[in-house]
Amino acid sequence: MKYSKLFPKTLKQAPANAESINHQLLARAGYIHQEMAGAYTYLPLGWKVLNKISDIVREEMDAIGGQEIVMPALQSSEAWKKTGRYDSVDVLYKLKGAGDSDLVLGPTHEEIVYPLAAEYVNSYKDLPLYLYQIQVKFRNEARAKAGLLRGREFLMKDLYSFHSNDEDRDKYYEEVRKAYLKIFRRIGLPVVETKAGGGTFSALSQEFQTLTPSGEDIVYICSKCSHAVNQEIMEGKVCPECGGEVKGEKAIEVGNIFPLKRAFAETFNLTFTDSNGQDTIVSAGCYGLGISRVMGALVEVFHDEKGIIWPESVAPFQVHLLGLGLEEESVKREAERVYKLLQAEGVEVLFDDREDASAGAKFADADLIGIPLRAVVSKRNEGKQENKKRSDKETSFLSLDEFIKKSMIH
Ligand code: ATP
Ligand code: MG
């Protein structure tokens, strides 16, 4: 991609309403544009990052037998009235449809997925069943000032598993837990697993939390055994596991997995005929992961005073190629040649080919945008390719061949 063609260019200053670091940097670098509090346009760079995160999540969900579907955001209120959540969920968006019907915008999808499963699951042979989606959610959040961390419209992966008994469900829960750890490892986002507190459905329930000062949650971590719990169940300052001292740290909840209340299956009559011909209630689990929140959390954790520092696996491009002094024909030709060679090897390159931007502006933009590897072509090249990792201070010089190999490792 040539930067001269990329929509839009970087901003000198963050928008006045951008309070959080992720909003400021993502807006300045041209990843997102806020349309109103909690609702964002994903610009070309931002959409690339979001898709890279989604693809990793999708691969790991498929690997544990998940089948991808997409359920509607626009829903009839009927099922919501049935579960009582039409009145009890305070962040629910309610609207009127044709003929004055009551509709909702889905903040989660139990009210769709249970009736769906109930329609198709008949016998124990239809179970287990793992359905997931990567889809937009709507929640009327009171405070939506933390950029992508708290959207009113946001992207979530939600997986629902249906089983013939609790033992099978608990076994699968453990598989999902491991898949989540793999996802966060592949994305490069550090997480701690915390036991979720209060009003949860079972002891199995847990969250995946990224420790960072900008987090809105507080998790308590034992200095002795690393056991972590979230705020609600933490009474006193002693670890419930080993008696060690615990310390509170701010954190972002990026994922949450838990068994679902039997009440949903009962409400929607989600039953199956077991091997003895008995009508039996289905056992279920729910597994959420905030795709767009992960993108915001990455920026909160990986940035410096100059800009974003993306992990390689989710960066929009792998190499940011800067052409300096392109008004000189020989330099321009060399920069184009390096660009084409990288592309021919399948390396994702953003080529800053602008002739009307200074070297200083190009370096500043590269730091702000945060692509993992930066390479410069200028008249100083003299057969060696200057390059630098965004996360390093030191520049290195390699032969063009060596540099292309280095780019391909990413
Ligand atoms: P929170 O306590 O932060 O409001 P939650 O516990 O209500 O979140 P869940 O219903 O567990 O959220 O949703 C699953 C995942 O979706 C969360 O772990 C989080 O990563 C993400 N998520 C929830 N609400 C938002 C939001 N408003 N904006 C972006 N991501 C969100
Ligand atoms: Mg949660």
mmCIF file of C-alpha atoms in Angstrom, residues 7 26-27 30-36 38-44 46-47 50 148 153 295:
data_model
loop_
_atom_site.group_PDB
_atom_site.id
_atom_site.type_symbol
_atom_site.label_atom_id
_atom_site.label_comp_id
_atom_site.label_asym_id
_atom_site.label_seq_id
_atom_site.Cartn_x
_atom_site.Cartn_y
_atom_site.Cartn_z
ATOM 1 C CA PHE A 7 -7.209 7.205 3.688
ATOM 2 C CA LEU A 26 -5.702 5.353 17.250
ATOM 3 C CA ALA A 27 -7.416 8.549 16.062
ATOM 4 C CA GLY A 30 -5.661 7.103 11.365
ATOM 5 C CA TYR A 31 -7.084 3.816 12.680
ATOM 6 C CA ILE A 32 -10.454 4.975 13.983
ATOM 7 C CA HIS A 33 -12.801 7.945 13.858
ATOM 8 C CA GLN A 34 -15.315 8.599 16.596
ATOM 9 C CA GLU A 35 -18.836 9.274 15.299
ATOM 10 C CA MET A 36 -20.364 9.788 18.731
ATOM 11 C CA GLY A 38 -19.008 4.847 22.021
ATOM 12 C CA ALA A 39 -19.421 4.482 18.232
ATOM 13 C CA TYR A 40 -16.484 4.431 15.852
ATOM 14 C CA THR A 41 -15.680 4.126 12.192
ATOM 15 C CA TYR A 42 -12.843 1.674 11.596
ATOM 16 C CA LEU A 43 -10.638 3.285 8.990
ATOM 17 C CA PRO A 44 -8.547 1.114 6.603
ATOM 18 C CA GLY A 46 -8.002 -0.035 11.972
ATOM 19 C CA TRP A 47 -10.124 -2.489 10.028
ATOM 20 C CA LEU A 50 -9.492 -5.740 13.842
ATOM 21 C CA LEU A 148 -12.405 1.097 22.138
ATOM 22 C CA GLU A 153 -21.470 -0.492 19.571
ATOM 23 C CA MET A 295 -7.501 -3.690 20.033
#
